[in-house]
């Protein structure tokens, strides 16, 4: 009887990972675009504050994983650098949601493998098999086609989205370089525990300078509509849940399974967002996105075989 229970637990974890990933994406879009809460940096700071507090609760109090301590000042500065790149990726991603529909945002985001391969080559001179590079052609071609066929295309939103995707890829490559030695490796939950508070330190001055009086505006908004408080609290908790379920799904399945599920998640997010927000889509745009997803699947398969 243990096996079905184990399978049921894993299915529940995967469902939670999907729900939190797609949920935070859709709620970000609703708040930043439909609701009119046009403060992406403050929203990201709320996410990082929640990740700081909940990470500490999960590790220090609930003992979900053993706490890993920082070994040196150098390791701290490496994590700070990762945190800055991570901040940029999340802020730019949230800014792009103000201008682009979730469906197109996901199409652009699917090009992460392309940027990862480029940064890995530039920074580590790591060469992949020629077939792996070949699979990146449909990844990029699909986004070019999707951009041409996107009815709600917005140039600034597109630049922000591409920048967010590139920063996300850069963070993963940097993480491999900076925390490569055995003494410096941190599991994803401990890494978040140290990265999130540093991110808040980066985001606080950026919020005060670029989104002036956002706290006053939020308080004033809350007086008229208390739902905004619950939206922000729930959204921030979801942002942490994304990281927690990501860690747990990897632990109970494998990194490869997570990658496959991630490819499918993008497609599910596109369908759900179109059903909820009813943003216009074109046949050309959907064909382009489908081509990108096929390219990402082929890229994952090629990487798996090269190992």
mmCIF file of C-alpha atoms in Angstrom:
data_model
loop_
_atom_site.group_PDB
_atom_site.id
_atom_site.type_symbol
_atom_site.label_atom_id
_atom_site.label_comp_id
_atom_site.label_asym_id
_atom_site.label_seq_id
_atom_site.Cartn_x
_atom_site.Cartn_y
_atom_site.Cartn_z
ATOM 1 C CA UNK A 1 0.000 0.000 0.000
ATOM 2 C CA UNK A 2 2.986 2.322 0.392
ATOM 3 C CA UNK A 3 3.629 2.750 -3.310
ATOM 4 C CA UNK A 4 0.216 4.218 -4.278
ATOM 5 C CA UNK A 5 0.488 6.626 -1.325
ATOM 6 C CA UNK A 6 3.934 7.648 -2.512
ATOM 7 C CA UNK A 7 2.651 8.141 -6.038
ATOM 8 C CA UNK A 8 -0.319 10.145 -4.759
ATOM 9 C CA UNK A 9 2.029 12.388 -2.740
ATOM 10 C CA UNK A 10 4.227 12.989 -5.810
ATOM 11 C CA UNK A 11 1.186 13.785 -7.975
ATOM 12 C CA UNK A 12 0.003 16.210 -5.275
ATOM 13 C CA UNK A 13 3.416 17.898 -5.233
ATOM 14 C CA UNK A 14 3.428 18.273 -9.020
ATOM 15 C CA UNK A 15 -0.131 19.665 -8.940
ATOM 16 C CA UNK A 16 0.926 22.157 -6.231
ATOM 17 C CA UNK A 17 3.984 23.160 -8.289
ATOM 18 C CA UNK A 18 1.808 23.752 -11.364
ATOM 19 C CA UNK A 19 -0.854 25.633 -9.406
ATOM 20 C CA UNK A 20 1.650 27.928 -7.638
ATOM 21 C CA UNK A 21 3.690 28.605 -10.808
ATOM 22 C CA UNK A 22 0.691 29.404 -12.997
ATOM 23 C CA UNK A 23 -1.157 31.075 -10.109
ATOM 24 C CA UNK A 24 1.594 33.602 -9.343
ATOM 25 C CA UNK A 25 1.995 34.359 -13.059
ATOM 26 C CA UNK A 26 -1.727 35.000 -13.579
ATOM 27 C CA UNK A 27 -2.100 36.987 -10.352
ATOM 28 C CA UNK A 28 0.925 39.130 -11.280
ATOM 29 C CA UNK A 29 -0.696 39.820 -14.647
ATOM 30 C CA UNK A 30 -4.045 40.630 -13.020
ATOM 31 C CA UNK A 31 -2.503 43.020 -10.459
ATOM 32 C CA UNK A 32 -0.092 44.789 -12.820
ATOM 33 C CA UNK A 33 -2.333 45.030 -15.854
ATOM 34 C CA UNK A 34 -6.039 44.419 -15.164
ATOM 35 C CA UNK A 35 -6.284 45.676 -11.559
ATOM 36 C CA UNK A 36 -4.028 48.627 -12.327
ATOM 37 C CA UNK A 37 -1.446 48.172 -9.536
ATOM 38 C CA UNK A 38 1.440 49.460 -11.653
ATOM 39 C CA UNK A 39 4.324 48.862 -9.246
ATOM 40 C CA UNK A 40 6.350 45.831 -10.419
ATOM 41 C CA UNK A 41 9.425 46.607 -8.255
ATOM 42 C CA UNK A 42 7.339 46.913 -5.068
ATOM 43 C CA UNK A 43 5.494 43.713 -6.009
ATOM 44 C CA UNK A 44 8.826 41.890 -6.420
ATOM 45 C CA UNK A 45 9.970 43.278 -3.048
ATOM 46 C CA UNK A 46 6.795 41.832 -1.442
ATOM 47 C CA UNK A 47 7.670 38.442 -3.008
ATOM 48 C CA UNK A 48 11.242 38.548 -1.723
ATOM 49 C CA UNK A 49 10.153 39.637 1.777
ATOM 50 C CA UNK A 50 7.775 36.656 1.940
ATOM 51 C CA UNK A 51 10.534 34.340 0.663
ATOM 52 C CA UNK A 52 12.898 35.656 3.376
ATOM 53 C CA UNK A 53 10.436 35.096 6.226
ATOM 54 C CA UNK A 54 8.970 31.794 5.028
ATOM 55 C CA UNK A 55 12.405 30.361 4.156
ATOM 56 C CA UNK A 56 13.536 31.033 7.714
ATOM 57 C CA UNK A 57 10.366 29.420 9.141
ATOM 58 C CA UNK A 58 10.763 26.335 6.883
ATOM 59 C CA UNK A 59 14.472 25.805 7.646
ATOM 60 C CA UNK A 60 15.082 27.158 11.169
ATOM 61 C CA UNK A 61 11.748 26.210 12.770
ATOM 62 C CA UNK A 62 10.216 23.394 10.708
ATOM 63 C CA UNK A 63 13.608 21.799 9.915
ATOM 64 C CA UNK A 64 12.518 20.909 6.355
ATOM 65 C CA UNK A 65 16.187 20.814 5.360
ATOM 66 C CA UNK A 66 19.359 21.245 7.474
ATOM 67 C CA UNK A 67 20.531 24.846 7.629
ATOM 68 C CA UNK A 68 23.730 25.419 5.645
ATOM 69 C CA UNK A 69 25.936 28.234 6.922
ATOM 70 C CA UNK A 70 27.983 30.576 4.767
ATOM 71 C CA UNK A 71 31.678 29.670 4.826
ATOM 72 C CA UNK A 72 33.266 32.984 3.904
ATOM 73 C CA UNK A 73 32.806 36.611 2.952
ATOM 74 C CA UNK A 74 33.648 35.650 -0.645
ATOM 75 C CA UNK A 75 30.749 33.174 -0.690
ATOM 76 C CA UNK A 76 28.441 35.929 0.620
ATOM 77 C CA UNK A 77 29.476 38.286 -2.210
ATOM 78 C CA UNK A 78 28.926 35.503 -4.756
ATOM 79 C CA UNK A 79 25.384 34.991 -3.432
ATOM 80 C CA UNK A 80 24.840 38.787 -3.478
ATOM 81 C CA UNK A 81 25.823 38.839 -7.184
ATOM 82 C CA UNK A 82 23.378 35.991 -7.889
ATOM 83 C CA UNK A 83 20.698 37.835 -5.937
ATOM 84 C CA UNK A 84 21.149 40.997 -8.013
ATOM 85 C CA UNK A 85 20.794 39.077 -11.304
ATOM 86 C CA UNK A 86 17.781 37.220 -9.853
ATOM 87 C CA UNK A 87 16.178 40.580 -8.875
ATOM 88 C CA UNK A 88 16.662 41.918 -12.384
ATOM 89 C CA UNK A 89 15.067 38.812 -13.927
ATOM 90 C CA UNK A 90 11.984 38.957 -11.666
ATOM 91 C CA UNK A 91 11.498 42.752 -11.891
ATOM 92 C CA UNK A 92 11.878 42.795 -15.692
ATOM 93 C CA UNK A 93 9.522 39.803 -15.934
ATOM 94 C CA UNK A 94 6.906 41.622 -13.860
ATOM 95 C CA UNK A 95 7.335 44.820 -15.897
ATOM 96 C CA UNK A 96 6.779 42.826 -19.104
ATOM 97 C CA UNK A 97 3.468 41.494 -17.717
ATOM 98 C CA UNK A 98 2.161 45.073 -17.632
ATOM 99 C CA UNK A 99 2.442 45.264 -21.406
ATOM 100 C CA UNK A 100 2.267 41.702 -22.742
ATOM 101 C CA UNK A 101 -0.315 38.913 -22.415
ATOM 102 C CA UNK A 102 0.766 35.868 -20.384
ATOM 103 C CA UNK A 103 0.624 33.675 -23.506
ATOM 104 C CA UNK A 104 3.254 35.754 -25.343
ATOM 105 C CA UNK A 105 5.276 36.213 -22.134
ATOM 106 C CA UNK A 106 5.532 32.424 -21.853
ATOM 107 C CA UNK A 107 6.500 32.084 -25.525
ATOM 108 C CA UNK A 108 9.437 34.465 -25.041
ATOM 109 C CA UNK A 109 10.334 32.841 -21.701
ATOM 110 C CA UNK A 110 10.665 29.472 -23.451
ATOM 111 C CA UNK A 111 13.869 30.744 -25.116
ATOM 112 C CA UNK A 112 15.762 30.334 -21.795
ATOM 113 C CA UNK A 113 17.775 27.331 -23.157
ATOM 114 C CA UNK A 114 19.091 29.536 -25.991
ATOM 115 C CA UNK A 115 20.436 32.166 -23.573
ATOM 116 C CA UNK A 116 21.755 29.481 -21.218
ATOM 117 C CA UNK A 117 23.769 27.912 -24.067
ATOM 118 C CA UNK A 118 25.084 31.341 -25.149
ATOM 119 C CA UNK A 119 26.158 32.382 -21.618
ATOM 120 C CA UNK A 120 27.658 28.950 -20.897
ATOM 121 C CA UNK A 121 29.768 29.254 -24.060
ATOM 122 C CA UNK A 122 30.839 32.883 -23.386
ATOM 123 C CA UNK A 123 31.621 32.438 -19.684
ATOM 124 C CA UNK A 124 32.916 28.864 -19.453
ATOM 125 C CA UNK A 125 33.820 28.077 -23.099
ATOM 126 C CA UNK A 126 31.579 25.043 -22.693
ATOM 127 C CA UNK A 127 30.745 23.573 -26.102
ATOM 128 C CA UNK A 128 27.689 21.429 -26.694
ATOM 129 C CA UNK A 129 27.223 18.789 -29.392
ATOM 130 C CA UNK A 130 26.334 20.341 -32.771
ATOM 131 C CA UNK A 131 22.913 18.648 -32.634
ATOM 132 C CA UNK A 132 22.170 20.503 -29.365
ATOM 133 C CA UNK A 133 22.877 23.859 -31.014
ATOM 134 C CA UNK A 134 20.716 22.787 -33.950
ATOM 135 C CA UNK A 135 17.717 22.289 -31.639
ATOM 136 C CA UNK A 136 17.978 25.970 -30.632
ATOM 137 C CA UNK A 137 17.043 27.031 -34.179
ATOM 138 C CA UNK A 138 13.309 26.180 -33.764
ATOM 139 C CA UNK A 139 13.389 27.725 -30.253
ATOM 140 C CA UNK A 140 14.424 31.139 -31.621
ATOM 141 C CA UNK A 141 12.520 30.827 -34.933
ATOM 142 C CA UNK A 142 9.310 30.051 -33.048
ATOM 143 C CA UNK A 143 9.558 33.249 -30.977
ATOM 144 C CA UNK A 144 10.285 35.327 -34.102
ATOM 145 C CA UNK A 145 7.159 33.865 -35.747
ATOM 146 C CA UNK A 146 5.107 34.324 -32.543
ATOM 147 C CA UNK A 147 6.257 37.979 -32.294
ATOM 148 C CA UNK A 148 5.181 38.674 -35.859
ATOM 149 C CA UNK A 149 1.772 37.110 -35.257
ATOM 150 C CA UNK A 150 1.126 38.574 -31.767
ATOM 151 C CA UNK A 151 -1.913 40.945 -31.861
ATOM 152 C CA UNK A 152 -0.925 42.545 -28.514
ATOM 153 C CA UNK A 153 2.793 42.976 -29.341
ATOM 154 C CA UNK A 154 4.442 45.802 -27.367
ATOM 155 C CA UNK A 155 8.101 46.604 -28.092
ATOM 156 C CA UNK A 156 9.063 47.792 -24.576
ATOM 157 C CA UNK A 157 7.270 44.820 -22.998
ATOM 158 C CA UNK A 158 9.065 42.484 -25.423
ATOM 159 C CA UNK A 159 12.492 43.994 -24.571
ATOM 160 C CA UNK A 160 11.749 43.609 -20.840
ATOM 161 C CA UNK A 161 10.642 40.004 -21.351
ATOM 162 C CA UNK A 162 13.741 39.083 -23.382
ATOM 163 C CA UNK A 163 15.935 40.802 -20.761
ATOM 164 C CA UNK A 164 14.204 38.862 -17.948
ATOM 165 C CA UNK A 165 14.710 35.583 -19.809
ATOM 166 C CA UNK A 166 18.397 36.354 -20.452
ATOM 167 C CA UNK A 167 18.907 37.324 -16.769
ATOM 168 C CA UNK A 168 17.252 34.066 -15.640
ATOM 169 C CA UNK A 169 19.638 32.084 -17.856
ATOM 170 C CA UNK A 170 22.627 34.142 -16.659
ATOM 171 C CA UNK A 171 21.684 33.425 -13.033
ATOM 172 C CA UNK A 172 21.657 29.651 -13.635
ATOM 173 C CA UNK A 173 25.065 29.759 -15.409
ATOM 174 C CA UNK A 174 26.546 32.032 -12.722
ATOM 175 C CA UNK A 175 25.233 29.742 -10.010
ATOM 176 C CA UNK A 176 27.075 26.820 -11.608
ATOM 177 C CA UNK A 177 30.308 28.845 -11.773
ATOM 178 C CA UNK A 178 30.202 30.697 -8.442
ATOM 179 C CA UNK A 179 28.940 27.892 -6.226
ATOM 180 C CA UNK A 180 30.698 25.011 -7.962
ATOM 181 C CA UNK A 181 33.055 23.920 -5.176
ATOM 182 C CA UNK A 182 31.738 21.313 -2.730
ATOM 183 C CA UNK A 183 32.193 23.626 0.258
ATOM 184 C CA UNK A 184 30.085 26.372 -1.331
ATOM 185 C CA UNK A 185 27.207 24.347 -2.760
ATOM 186 C CA UNK A 186 23.827 25.181 -1.246
ATOM 187 C CA UNK A 187 20.536 23.414 -1.856
ATOM 188 C CA UNK A 188 17.890 25.635 -3.451
ATOM 189 C CA UNK A 189 16.019 26.266 -0.172
ATOM 190 C CA UNK A 190 19.144 27.473 1.653
ATOM 191 C CA UNK A 191 20.204 29.516 -1.373
ATOM 192 C CA UNK A 192 16.793 31.258 -1.319
ATOM 193 C CA UNK A 193 17.165 31.840 2.457
ATOM 194 C CA UNK A 194 20.314 33.903 1.807
ATOM 195 C CA UNK A 195 19.354 35.411 -1.564
ATOM 196 C CA UNK A 196 15.897 36.732 -0.654
ATOM 197 C CA UNK A 197 16.936 39.183 2.133
ATOM 198 C CA UNK A 198 19.789 40.491 -0.049
ATOM 199 C CA UNK A 199 17.232 40.984 -2.845
ATOM 200 C CA UNK A 200 15.055 43.049 -0.471
ATOM 201 C CA UNK A 201 18.089 45.266 0.288
ATOM 202 C CA UNK A 202 18.570 45.829 -3.481
ATOM 203 C CA UNK A 203 14.863 46.373 -4.177
ATOM 204 C CA UNK A 204 14.039 48.764 -1.323
ATOM 205 C CA UNK A 205 16.025 51.785 -2.634
ATOM 206 C CA UNK A 206 14.946 50.971 -6.212
ATOM 207 C CA UNK A 207 11.293 51.014 -5.085
ATOM 208 C CA UNK A 208 11.685 54.304 -3.148
ATOM 209 C CA UNK A 209 13.439 56.030 -6.071
ATOM 210 C CA UNK A 210 11.520 54.605 -9.057
ATOM 211 C CA UNK A 211 8.071 54.052 -7.540
ATOM 212 C CA UNK A 212 7.734 57.101 -5.295
ATOM 213 C CA UNK A 213 5.148 57.012 -2.501
ATOM 214 C CA UNK A 214 4.136 53.429 -3.436
ATOM 215 C CA UNK A 215 3.583 52.541 0.240
ATOM 216 C CA UNK A 216 1.295 55.561 0.744
ATOM 217 C CA UNK A 217 -0.569 54.752 -2.467
ATOM 218 C CA UNK A 218 -0.996 51.103 -1.407
ATOM 219 C CA UNK A 219 -2.288 52.112 2.053
ATOM 220 C CA UNK A 220 -4.700 54.597 0.467
ATOM 221 C CA UNK A 221 -5.829 51.918 -1.995
ATOM 222 C CA UNK A 222 -6.328 49.432 0.855
ATOM 223 C CA UNK A 223 -8.669 51.878 2.619
ATOM 224 C CA UNK A 224 -10.934 51.900 -0.430
ATOM 225 C CA UNK A 225 -10.490 48.236 -1.362
ATOM 226 C CA UNK A 226 -9.152 45.806 1.280
ATOM 227 C CA UNK A 227 -8.840 43.092 -1.390
ATOM 228 C CA UNK A 228 -5.492 44.572 -2.478
ATOM 229 C CA UNK A 229 -3.973 43.563 0.894
ATOM 230 C CA UNK A 230 -5.171 39.964 0.473
ATOM 231 C CA UNK A 231 -4.036 39.926 -3.163
ATOM 232 C CA UNK A 232 -0.512 41.023 -2.158
ATOM 233 C CA UNK A 233 -0.298 38.602 0.784
ATOM 234 C CA UNK A 234 -1.584 35.646 -1.241
ATOM 235 C CA UNK A 235 0.595 36.542 -4.232
ATOM 236 C CA UNK A 236 3.710 36.800 -2.029
ATOM 237 C CA UNK A 237 2.957 33.459 -0.331
ATOM 238 C CA UNK A 238 2.503 31.879 -3.783
ATOM 239 C CA UNK A 239 5.908 33.247 -4.843
ATOM 240 C CA UNK A 240 7.493 31.318 -1.971
ATOM 241 C CA UNK A 241 5.405 28.221 -2.701
ATOM 242 C CA UNK A 242 6.824 28.192 -6.264
ATOM 243 C CA UNK A 243 10.340 27.826 -4.836
ATOM 244 C CA UNK A 244 9.318 25.317 -2.151
ATOM 245 C CA UNK A 245 7.418 23.019 -4.544
ATOM 246 C CA UNK A 246 10.231 23.356 -7.106
ATOM 247 C CA UNK A 247 12.661 21.983 -4.510
ATOM 248 C CA UNK A 248 10.273 19.224 -3.345
ATOM 249 C CA UNK A 249 9.371 18.046 -6.879
ATOM 250 C CA UNK A 250 13.091 17.822 -7.754
ATOM 251 C CA UNK A 251 13.769 15.935 -4.512
ATOM 252 C CA UNK A 252 10.943 13.413 -5.016
ATOM 253 C CA UNK A 253 11.370 12.966 -8.797
ATOM 254 C CA UNK A 254 14.440 14.324 -10.627
ATOM 255 C CA UNK A 255 15.803 17.503 -12.216
ATOM 256 C CA UNK A 256 15.009 16.024 -15.635
ATOM 257 C CA UNK A 257 11.372 15.366 -14.676
ATOM 258 C CA UNK A 258 11.124 18.970 -13.485
ATOM 259 C CA UNK A 259 12.476 20.134 -16.848
ATOM 260 C CA UNK A 260 9.894 18.079 -18.767
ATOM 261 C CA UNK A 261 7.093 19.285 -16.489
ATOM 262 C CA UNK A 262 8.343 22.847 -16.965
ATOM 263 C CA UNK A 263 8.018 22.551 -20.742
ATOM 264 C CA UNK A 264 4.422 21.395 -20.360
ATOM 265 C CA UNK A 265 3.725 24.072 -17.710
ATOM 266 C CA UNK A 266 4.332 26.856 -20.228
ATOM 267 C CA UNK A 267 1.719 25.410 -22.576
ATOM 268 C CA UNK A 268 -0.792 24.975 -19.710
ATOM 269 C CA UNK A 269 -0.179 28.587 -18.571
ATOM 270 C CA UNK A 270 -0.827 29.832 -22.118
ATOM 271 C CA UNK A 271 -4.165 27.987 -22.381
ATOM 272 C CA UNK A 272 -5.328 29.015 -18.870
ATOM 273 C CA UNK A 273 -4.353 32.682 -19.391
ATOM 274 C CA UNK A 274 -6.207 32.861 -22.726
ATOM 275 C CA UNK A 275 -9.321 31.365 -21.083
ATOM 276 C CA UNK A 276 -9.151 33.805 -18.127
ATOM 277 C CA UNK A 277 -7.989 37.066 -19.760
ATOM 278 C CA UNK A 278 -9.427 36.318 -23.223
ATOM 279 C CA UNK A 279 -6.501 38.087 -24.898
ATOM 280 C CA UNK A 280 -6.585 37.836 -28.687
ATOM 281 C CA UNK A 281 -4.338 35.174 -30.212
ATOM 282 C CA UNK A 282 -3.476 34.465 -33.825
ATOM 283 C CA UNK A 283 -2.888 31.163 -35.574
ATOM 284 C CA UNK A 284 0.605 32.438 -36.511
ATOM 285 C CA UNK A 285 1.355 33.250 -32.867
ATOM 286 C CA UNK A 286 0.248 29.812 -31.638
ATOM 287 C CA UNK A 287 2.218 28.073 -34.406
ATOM 288 C CA UNK A 288 5.303 30.067 -33.429
ATOM 289 C CA UNK A 289 4.884 29.187 -29.748
ATOM 290 C CA UNK A 290 4.318 25.501 -30.611
ATOM 291 C CA UNK A 291 7.542 25.500 -32.660
ATOM 292 C CA UNK A 292 9.428 26.993 -29.682
ATOM 293 C CA UNK A 293 8.073 24.318 -27.311
ATOM 294 C CA UNK A 294 9.067 21.571 -29.782
ATOM 295 C CA UNK A 295 12.566 23.097 -29.940
ATOM 296 C CA UNK A 296 12.828 23.184 -26.125
ATOM 297 C CA UNK A 297 11.761 19.510 -25.889
ATOM 298 C CA UNK A 298 14.336 18.532 -28.537
ATOM 299 C CA UNK A 299 16.984 20.597 -26.715
ATOM 300 C CA UNK A 300 16.226 18.803 -23.400
ATOM 301 C CA UNK A 301 16.379 15.422 -25.135
ATOM 302 C CA UNK A 302 19.665 16.285 -26.828
ATOM 303 C CA UNK A 303 21.224 17.448 -23.528
ATOM 304 C CA UNK A 304 20.075 14.253 -21.821
ATOM 305 C CA UNK A 305 21.634 12.067 -24.508
ATOM 306 C CA UNK A 306 24.921 14.003 -24.563
ATOM 307 C CA UNK A 307 25.323 13.247 -20.831
#
